[in-house]
Short mmCIF file of C-alpha atoms and ligand atoms in Angstrom, two decimals:
data_model
loop_
_atom_site.label_atom_id
_atom_site.label_comp_id
_atom_site.label_asym_id
_atom_site.label_seq_id
_atom_site.Cartn_x
_atom_site.Cartn_y
_atom_site.Cartn_z
CA MET V 19 106.91 121.14 76.13
CA GLY V 20 103.21 122.00 77.04
CA ARG V 21 102.20 125.34 78.55
CA GLY V 22 100.95 123.25 81.94
CA GLU V 23 104.21 121.46 82.06
CA SER V 24 106.54 124.54 81.66
CA VAL V 25 104.55 127.23 83.49
CA ALA V 26 103.74 124.70 86.63
CA ALA V 27 107.66 125.33 86.82
CA TYR V 28 107.31 128.58 88.04
CA VAL V 29 103.99 128.52 90.26
CA MET V 30 103.41 125.70 92.65
CA SER V 31 99.86 125.15 93.40
CA PRO V 32 98.38 126.47 96.73
CA ILE V 33 98.86 122.89 98.35
CA THR V 34 102.42 122.24 97.27
CA GLN V 35 103.21 126.04 98.54
CA MET V 36 101.70 124.97 101.89
CA LEU V 37 103.28 121.93 102.34
CA PRO V 38 106.76 122.76 104.10
CA ALA V 39 104.91 125.23 106.05
CA ILE V 40 102.15 122.31 107.20
CA THR V 41 105.16 119.71 107.91
CA ALA V 42 107.09 122.39 109.92
CA VAL V 43 104.03 122.85 112.48
CA ALA V 44 103.42 119.20 112.80
CA VAL V 45 107.29 118.47 113.09
CA LEU V 46 107.68 121.46 115.82
CA GLY V 47 104.64 120.15 117.61
CA VAL V 48 105.69 116.83 118.28
CA ILE V 49 108.88 118.25 119.02
CA VAL V 50 107.61 120.32 121.51
CA ALA V 51 104.92 117.61 122.94
CA GLY V 52 108.04 115.48 123.72
CA TRP V 53 110.07 118.44 125.18
CA LEU V 54 107.10 119.07 127.55
CA GLN V 55 106.66 115.40 128.61
CA ARG V 56 110.86 114.98 129.38
CA GLY V 57 110.50 115.00 133.20
CA GLU V 58 107.94 112.02 132.66
CA GLU V 59 111.03 109.76 131.43
CA TYR V 60 108.48 107.64 129.47
CA LEU V 61 111.44 107.42 127.69
CA VAL V 62 114.96 106.61 128.57
CA PRO V 63 117.97 106.32 126.03
CA GLU V 64 119.52 103.37 127.83
CA SER V 65 117.03 100.49 126.99
CA GLY V 66 113.19 100.13 125.63
CA PRO V 67 111.75 101.99 123.25
CA GLY V 68 114.24 104.80 123.66
CA TYR V 69 117.18 102.62 123.17
CA TRP V 70 115.36 101.29 119.67
CA LEU V 71 114.55 105.38 118.40
CA GLY V 72 118.26 105.56 118.93
CA ILE V 73 118.89 102.94 115.99
CA GLY V 74 115.72 103.53 114.40
CA GLY V 75 116.97 107.18 113.68
CA SER V 76 120.50 106.28 112.95
CA MET V 77 119.05 104.14 110.41
CA ALA V 78 116.72 106.37 108.82
CA MET V 79 119.81 108.52 108.72
CA LEU V 80 122.05 105.87 106.68
CA SER V 81 119.53 105.38 104.26
CA LEU V 82 118.72 108.53 103.29
CA LEU V 83 122.42 108.00 101.58
CA VAL V 84 120.32 105.71 99.10
CA TYR V 85 119.57 108.79 97.30
CA SER V 86 123.28 109.79 96.71
CA LEU V 87 123.94 106.23 95.34
CA ARG V 88 120.54 106.37 93.13
CA LYS V 89 121.68 110.03 91.79
CA ARG V 90 125.23 108.87 90.65
CA TYR V 91 124.93 105.51 89.48
CA ARG V 92 122.10 105.10 86.36
CA ALA V 93 122.43 101.28 87.10
CA ALA V 94 120.86 101.71 90.55
CA ARG V 95 117.32 102.96 88.49
CA ILE V 96 115.91 99.29 89.43
CA ILE V 97 115.36 100.67 92.92
CA GLY V 98 113.06 103.44 91.96
CA SER V 99 113.64 107.26 90.29
CA VAL V 100 115.86 110.17 91.67
CA ARG V 101 112.59 112.01 92.69
CA PHE V 102 111.41 109.30 94.43
CA TRP V 103 114.75 109.33 96.42
CA PHE V 104 115.17 112.63 97.02
CA ARG V 105 111.65 112.90 98.56
CA THR V 106 112.87 110.10 100.61
CA HIS V 107 116.17 111.82 101.89
CA MET V 108 113.94 114.71 102.47
CA LEU V 109 111.58 112.74 104.97
CA LEU V 110 114.03 110.62 106.50
CA GLY V 111 116.11 113.48 107.26
CA ILE V 112 113.26 115.21 109.10
CA ALA V 113 112.13 112.00 110.69
CA GLY V 114 115.62 110.74 111.47
CA PRO V 115 116.84 113.52 113.73
CA VAL V 116 113.25 113.65 115.30
CA LEU V 117 113.64 110.11 116.32
CA VAL V 118 117.08 110.55 117.82
CA LEU V 119 115.63 113.91 119.78
CA PHE V 120 113.02 111.23 121.60
CA HIS V 121 116.05 108.88 121.95
CA THR V 122 117.72 111.05 124.12
CA ASN V 123 114.34 112.41 125.56
CA PHE V 124 115.66 116.18 125.40
CA LYS V 125 118.60 115.52 127.34
CA LEU V 126 122.29 116.33 126.95
CA GLY V 127 125.02 113.74 127.92
CA PRO V 128 128.65 113.54 127.46
CA MET V 129 130.33 115.68 125.35
CA ASN V 130 130.88 113.41 122.43
CA SER V 131 127.17 112.60 122.29
CA ASN V 132 126.35 116.12 122.12
CA VAL V 133 128.44 117.05 119.69
CA ALA V 134 126.99 113.92 117.41
CA LEU V 135 123.41 115.60 118.52
CA PHE V 136 124.38 118.93 117.32
CA ALA V 137 125.97 117.94 114.35
CA MET V 138 122.67 115.74 113.58
CA LEU V 139 120.39 118.99 114.03
CA LEU V 140 122.88 121.38 112.34
CA VAL V 141 122.90 118.90 109.34
CA ALA V 142 118.98 118.58 109.22
CA CYS V 143 118.56 122.60 109.08
CA SER V 144 121.58 122.95 106.51
CA GLY V 145 119.16 120.27 104.56
CA ILE V 146 116.26 122.43 104.61
CA VAL V 147 118.25 125.68 103.50
CA GLY V 148 119.66 123.42 100.59
CA LYS V 149 116.26 122.30 99.75
CA TYR V 150 115.01 126.01 99.39
CA ILE V 151 118.14 126.94 97.19
CA TYR V 152 117.68 123.88 95.07
CA GLY V 153 114.16 124.61 94.24
CA LYS V 154 115.64 127.82 93.04
CA ILE V 155 117.93 126.49 90.33
CA HIS V 156 115.57 123.46 89.42
CA MET V 157 112.43 123.51 87.29
CA GLY V 158 109.15 122.89 89.77
CA LEU V 159 109.66 120.66 92.78
CA TYR V 160 112.00 118.06 91.21
CA GLY V 161 112.14 118.54 87.77
CA HIS V 162 115.63 119.05 85.81
CA LYS V 163 118.37 121.59 86.16
CA ALA V 164 116.96 124.89 85.02
CA ARG V 165 118.65 126.77 82.00
CA VAL V 166 118.53 130.40 81.48
CA GLU V 167 117.82 130.09 77.86
CA GLU V 168 115.10 127.83 78.66
CA ILE V 169 113.33 130.07 80.92
CA LEU V 170 113.71 133.02 78.86
CA ALA V 171 112.16 131.28 75.83
CA GLN V 172 109.19 130.19 77.83
CA ALA V 173 108.71 133.56 79.23
CA ASP V 174 108.47 134.88 75.56
CA GLU V 175 105.97 132.02 74.56
CA LEU V 176 103.57 133.46 77.37
CA LYS V 177 103.84 136.71 75.84
CA ARG V 178 102.46 135.18 72.40
CA GLU V 179 99.45 133.94 74.16
CA LEU V 180 98.52 137.45 75.04
CA GLY V 181 97.34 137.95 71.73
CA GLU V 182 96.50 141.41 70.12
CA GLU V 183 92.71 141.58 70.14
CA LEU V 184 92.86 143.68 73.42
CA LYS V 185 94.08 147.02 73.54
CA ALA V 186 95.35 146.28 77.12
CA ALA V 187 97.07 143.03 75.76
CA GLU V 188 98.95 144.98 73.11
CA PHE V 189 100.42 147.21 75.62
CA VAL V 190 101.48 144.42 77.89
CA SER V 191 102.78 142.41 75.09
CA ARG V 192 105.27 145.64 74.10
CA GLU V 193 106.29 146.64 77.43
CA LEU V 194 107.16 142.72 78.28
CA ASN V 195 108.90 142.48 74.98
CA ALA V 196 110.94 146.04 75.98
CA PHE V 197 111.98 144.24 79.38
CA SER V 198 112.90 141.11 77.84
CA ASN V 199 115.35 142.47 74.94
CA GLU V 200 117.07 144.61 77.47
CA ILE V 201 117.53 141.90 79.87
CA LYS V 202 118.90 139.18 76.98
CA GLY V 203 122.66 138.71 77.20
CA LYS V 204 123.50 140.64 80.11
CA THR V 205 124.07 137.83 82.16
CA PRO V 206 127.20 138.53 84.32
CA THR V 207 130.12 136.38 84.93
CA THR V 208 131.36 137.21 88.41
CA ALA V 209 129.40 136.19 91.43
CA ILE V 210 129.19 139.69 93.24
CA GLY V 211 127.64 140.38 89.29
CA SER V 212 124.92 137.97 89.46
CA LEU V 213 124.04 139.05 92.71
CA TRP V 214 123.63 142.54 91.79
CA PHE V 215 122.10 141.46 88.66
CA GLY V 216 119.58 139.07 90.14
CA ALA V 217 118.64 141.53 92.68
CA ILE V 218 118.17 144.35 90.47
CA ILE V 219 115.71 142.33 88.07
CA ALA V 220 113.90 140.86 90.56
CA VAL V 221 113.15 144.18 92.37
CA ARG V 222 112.21 145.74 88.87
CA ALA V 223 110.30 142.79 87.48
CA ARG V 224 107.99 143.01 90.20
CA ALA V 225 107.73 146.70 89.83
CA LEU V 226 106.86 145.90 86.09
CA ARG V 227 104.20 143.68 87.70
CA HIS V 228 102.48 145.80 89.39
CA HIS V 229 102.51 148.38 87.08
CA LEU V 230 101.49 146.54 83.84
CA ILE V 231 98.44 145.10 85.78
CA ALA V 232 97.17 148.39 86.84
CA GLU V 233 98.06 149.61 83.57
CA ALA V 234 95.86 146.55 81.94
CA ARG V 235 93.12 147.06 84.33
CA ARG V 236 92.63 150.90 83.20
CA LEU V 237 93.20 150.02 79.34
CA ILE V 238 90.25 147.34 79.70
CA ARG V 239 87.83 149.49 81.69
CA ILE V 240 88.32 152.38 78.72
CA GLU V 241 88.25 149.98 76.16
CA GLY V 242 85.15 148.15 77.73
CA LYS V 243 83.05 151.26 78.27
CA ALA V 244 83.67 152.36 74.39
CA ARG V 245 82.92 149.17 73.23
CA GLY V 246 80.14 148.09 75.77
CA TRP V 247 81.31 145.18 77.45
CA SER V 248 79.83 143.51 80.10
CA TRP V 249 81.65 143.29 83.81
CA TRP V 250 82.18 139.69 83.01
CA GLN V 251 83.90 140.28 79.58
CA ARG V 252 86.25 142.68 81.14
CA ARG V 253 86.87 140.53 84.34
CA GLN V 254 87.74 137.64 81.61
CA GLY V 255 90.02 139.84 79.76
CA LEU V 256 91.95 141.28 83.27
CA ARG V 257 92.04 138.17 84.30
CA LYS V 258 94.09 136.30 81.05
CA ILE V 259 96.81 139.08 81.34
CA THR V 260 96.95 139.23 84.72
CA GLN V 261 97.77 135.79 84.91
CA ILE V 262 100.41 136.06 82.00
CA VAL V 263 101.93 138.78 83.17
CA ARG V 264 102.41 137.35 86.90
CA LEU V 265 104.21 133.72 85.24
CA TYR V 266 106.19 135.86 83.01
CA SER V 267 107.67 138.21 85.83
CA ALA V 268 107.97 134.96 87.88
CA ALA V 269 110.17 133.00 84.90
CA VAL V 270 112.09 136.45 84.37
CA ILE V 271 113.06 136.62 88.32
CA LYS V 272 114.04 132.96 88.22
CA ALA V 273 116.37 133.33 85.26
CA ALA V 274 117.70 136.16 86.56
CA GLU V 275 118.42 135.00 90.05
CA LEU V 276 119.71 131.56 88.79
CA GLY V 277 123.48 132.21 88.76
CA PHE V 278 123.60 133.25 92.11
CA TYR V 279 121.65 130.80 93.41
CA GLU V 280 124.05 128.28 91.54
CA ARG V 281 126.93 129.70 93.34
CA LEU V 282 125.30 129.60 96.65
CA PHE V 283 124.32 125.79 95.85
CA ALA V 284 127.88 125.14 95.18
CA LEU V 285 128.93 126.87 98.12
CA TRP V 286 125.97 124.97 100.56
CA HIS V 287 127.41 121.65 99.38
CA VAL V 288 130.73 122.54 100.72
CA LEU V 289 129.62 123.61 103.97
CA HIS V 290 126.81 120.47 104.42
CA LEU V 291 129.13 117.79 103.87
CA PRO V 292 131.50 118.11 106.49
CA LEU V 293 128.60 118.54 109.10
CA PHE V 294 127.36 115.24 107.86
CA PHE V 295 131.05 113.39 108.23
CA LEU V 296 131.10 114.90 112.00
CA MET V 297 127.48 113.41 112.70
CA VAL V 298 128.79 110.18 111.37
CA GLY V 299 132.01 109.97 113.39
CA THR V 300 131.00 111.35 116.45
CA GLY V 301 127.78 109.00 116.10
CA ILE V 302 129.72 106.10 115.75
CA ILE V 303 132.16 107.03 118.64
CA HIS V 304 129.20 107.81 120.84
CA VAL V 305 127.76 104.37 119.94
CA TRP V 306 130.83 102.32 121.00
CA ALA V 307 131.12 104.63 124.20
CA VAL V 308 127.52 103.82 125.53
CA HIS V 309 128.34 100.37 125.37
CA HIS V 310 131.84 99.88 126.39
CA TYR V 311 131.72 102.42 129.45
C1 HEM W 22 123.11 110.20 115.67
C2 HEM W 22 122.39 109.29 116.51
C3 HEM W 22 122.29 109.61 118.29
C4 HEM W 22 122.81 110.69 118.58
C5 HEM W 22 122.77 112.06 118.32
C6 HEM W 22 122.60 110.10 120.04
C7 HEM W 22 122.40 111.18 121.08
C8 HEM W 22 122.66 110.60 122.31
C9 HEM W 22 122.80 111.59 123.63
C10 HEM W 22 122.49 113.37 123.51
C11 HEM W 22 122.34 111.12 124.61
C12 HEM W 22 122.67 111.27 126.35
C13 HEM W 22 121.18 111.66 126.80
C14 HEM W 22 121.40 111.39 128.26
O1 HEM W 22 122.09 110.99 128.72
O2 HEM W 22 119.93 111.48 128.80
C15 HEM W 22 122.52 109.48 124.38
C16 HEM W 22 122.50 108.44 124.93
C17 HEM W 22 122.39 107.17 125.05
N1 HEM W 22 122.38 106.46 123.67
FE1 HEM W 22 122.19 107.54 121.82
N2 HEM W 22 122.12 108.85 120.30
C18 HEM W 22 122.36 108.38 118.89
C19 HEM W 22 122.20 107.35 118.25
C20 HEM W 22 122.52 106.14 119.56
C21 HEM W 22 122.48 104.37 118.93
C22 HEM W 22 122.28 104.24 117.42
C23 HEM W 22 122.51 103.72 119.94
C24 HEM W 22 122.56 102.50 120.36
C25 HEM W 22 122.79 101.75 119.27
C26 HEM W 22 122.69 104.83 121.34
C27 HEM W 22 122.42 104.63 122.48
C28 HEM W 22 122.38 105.40 123.68
C29 HEM W 22 122.68 104.86 125.19
C30 HEM W 22 122.41 103.54 125.41
C31 HEM W 22 122.67 106.02 125.77
C32 HEM W 22 122.53 105.93 127.34
C33 HEM W 22 123.72 106.35 127.58
C34 HEM W 22 124.29 106.54 128.92
O3 HEM W 22 123.22 107.14 129.50
O4 HEM W 22 125.53 106.56 129.52
N3 HEM W 22 122.51 106.13 120.59
N4 HEM W 22 122.35 109.67 122.99
C1 HEM W 23 120.35 114.37 109.43
C2 HEM W 23 119.64 114.86 108.32
C3 HEM W 23 120.64 114.53 107.00
C4 HEM W 23 121.28 114.36 106.61
C5 HEM W 23 122.33 113.59 107.32
C6 HEM W 23 121.32 114.52 105.23
C7 HEM W 23 122.88 114.42 104.27
C8 HEM W 23 122.90 114.46 102.90
C9 HEM W 23 124.30 114.23 102.25
C10 HEM W 23 125.21 113.47 102.87
C11 HEM W 23 124.05 115.19 101.41
C12 HEM W 23 124.96 114.97 99.91
C13 HEM W 23 124.12 114.02 98.98
C14 HEM W 23 125.42 113.96 97.62
O1 HEM W 23 125.39 114.99 97.10
O2 HEM W 23 125.03 112.62 97.36
C15 HEM W 23 122.81 115.71 101.44
C16 HEM W 23 122.22 116.25 99.75
C17 HEM W 23 121.15 117.38 100.15
N1 HEM W 23 119.91 117.21 101.17
FE1 HEM W 23 120.52 116.32 102.77
N2 HEM W 23 120.49 115.38 104.45
C18 HEM W 23 119.96 115.51 105.99
C19 HEM W 23 118.80 116.14 106.03
C20 HEM W 23 117.98 117.02 104.80
C21 HEM W 23 116.70 117.69 104.94
C22 HEM W 23 115.98 117.68 106.11
C23 HEM W 23 116.81 118.21 103.63
C24 HEM W 23 115.50 119.01 103.32
C25 HEM W 23 114.27 119.22 103.44
C26 HEM W 23 118.00 117.95 102.94
C27 HEM W 23 118.21 118.35 101.43
C28 HEM W 23 118.85 117.81 100.91
C29 HEM W 23 119.38 118.56 99.49
C30 HEM W 23 118.56 119.73 98.70
C31 HEM W 23 120.62 118.23 99.21
C32 HEM W 23 121.43 118.56 98.22
C33 HEM W 23 120.89 117.32 96.50
C34 HEM W 23 121.59 117.43 95.60
O3 HEM W 23 122.59 117.94 95.15
O4 HEM W 23 121.37 116.28 94.49
N3 HEM W 23 118.55 117.02 103.61
N4 HEM W 23 122.06 115.60 102.62
#
C-alpha cells in the first residue's frame, strides 16, 4: 500500500474535515428559515406541495434502504458501489427528515403522527452518531474495516521514513520504537478494559506527540547551529519530523481506540434498528389514518 493511501486513512484533508460542519450549518439554516416562516402557512400537510413533501420525504427514507441491500448482496453490485450507496444513505437520511419537517410545517398533529415524527428525528440523529463511530472503525472515510495489526504496521512504516541522518530524527525514532514495543500485544479483551486502554493510550500518545515535537525542535536548533544550517534547512527538517510524529500518533490512537469503538458500534446498531422500525410502523399508520379520518 502506498504511503498516500495508508496515511490518508488517519488524517483527513481540511475540506473533508469541514464537510460535516458545512452540512450542519446549511441544514440548520434551512430548518430555521422554515420554522420562522411557519406562521405564513405557505405549506400545509393536507394538500399541494406540503402533501407532496410528505410523500417525497418518505420515499427518500425508504430509498436509503438500498444501501442495506447493496451491502448484503454482492449480486446487487450492478447498481453501484457500497461506498456510493452509503453516501446516498447519509444524504437521503438528512434530506428525507428535512422534507418531512417542511411537510408538517413545523406543527404537531395527532399523537400517532407525532410519534412518527420523533422516531424519524431520533433515527436521523442516531445515524449521525453512528457515522461518527463508523469512522473510528474504518480506514478513511469509506474504507474497509480497520484492523489493529494493520494500523500498527503502517505506523512502523512511518517511523522508517524518519531516516537517521538527523540527530532529532534518530531520537524521535527511538522514542516511537519504545512506545510501540510497550503497547504491542497488550490489546485487552473485556469491554471496560478496552475503554480504559484506549483512553490511556490516547492521552499518552498525545503527550508523547507534544514532547517529541518540542524535543525535535530543540535538537534541530542545536544541530543546525553546529552545522551552520540555514533557517530554511532547519524548518524543512522539523516539518518532516512533525508530520511523521503526528501521523504516527494518530495511527496509534486509532489502533488503541478500535476495540472500544467496535463494541460501541455493535451496541449502536442494536438501538438504531428498533427506532427505524418504530418510524416505519407509525409512519404507515399515519398515512392510513390521515386518509381515513
Ligand atoms: C415519516 C413520514 C411522515 C411524518 C413524520 C409525518 C408527520 C406529520 C405530522 C406531524 C402531521 C401533523 C401536522 C399538522 O397537523 O399540522 C402530518 C399531517 C399530515 N400528513 Fe404526514 N407525515 C409523514 C408522511 C406523510 C405521507 C407519506 C403522507 C401522504 C401520503 C402524509 C400525509 C399527511 C396529511 C394528509 C396530513 C394532514 C392531516 C391532518 O391535518 O389531519 N404524511 N404529518
Ligand atoms: C431518517 C433517517 C435514517 C434512517 C431511517 C436510517 C436507517 C438506517 C438503517 C435501517 C440502518 C441499518 C442498515 C443495515 O445494517 O443494513 C442504518 C445504518 C446506518 N446509518 Fe442510517 N438512517 C438514517 C439516517 C442516517 C444519517 C443521517 C446518517 C449519517 C449521517 C446515517 C448513518 C448510518 C450508518 C453509519 C449506519 C451503519 C452502516 C453500516 O453498519 O454499514 N443514517 N441506517
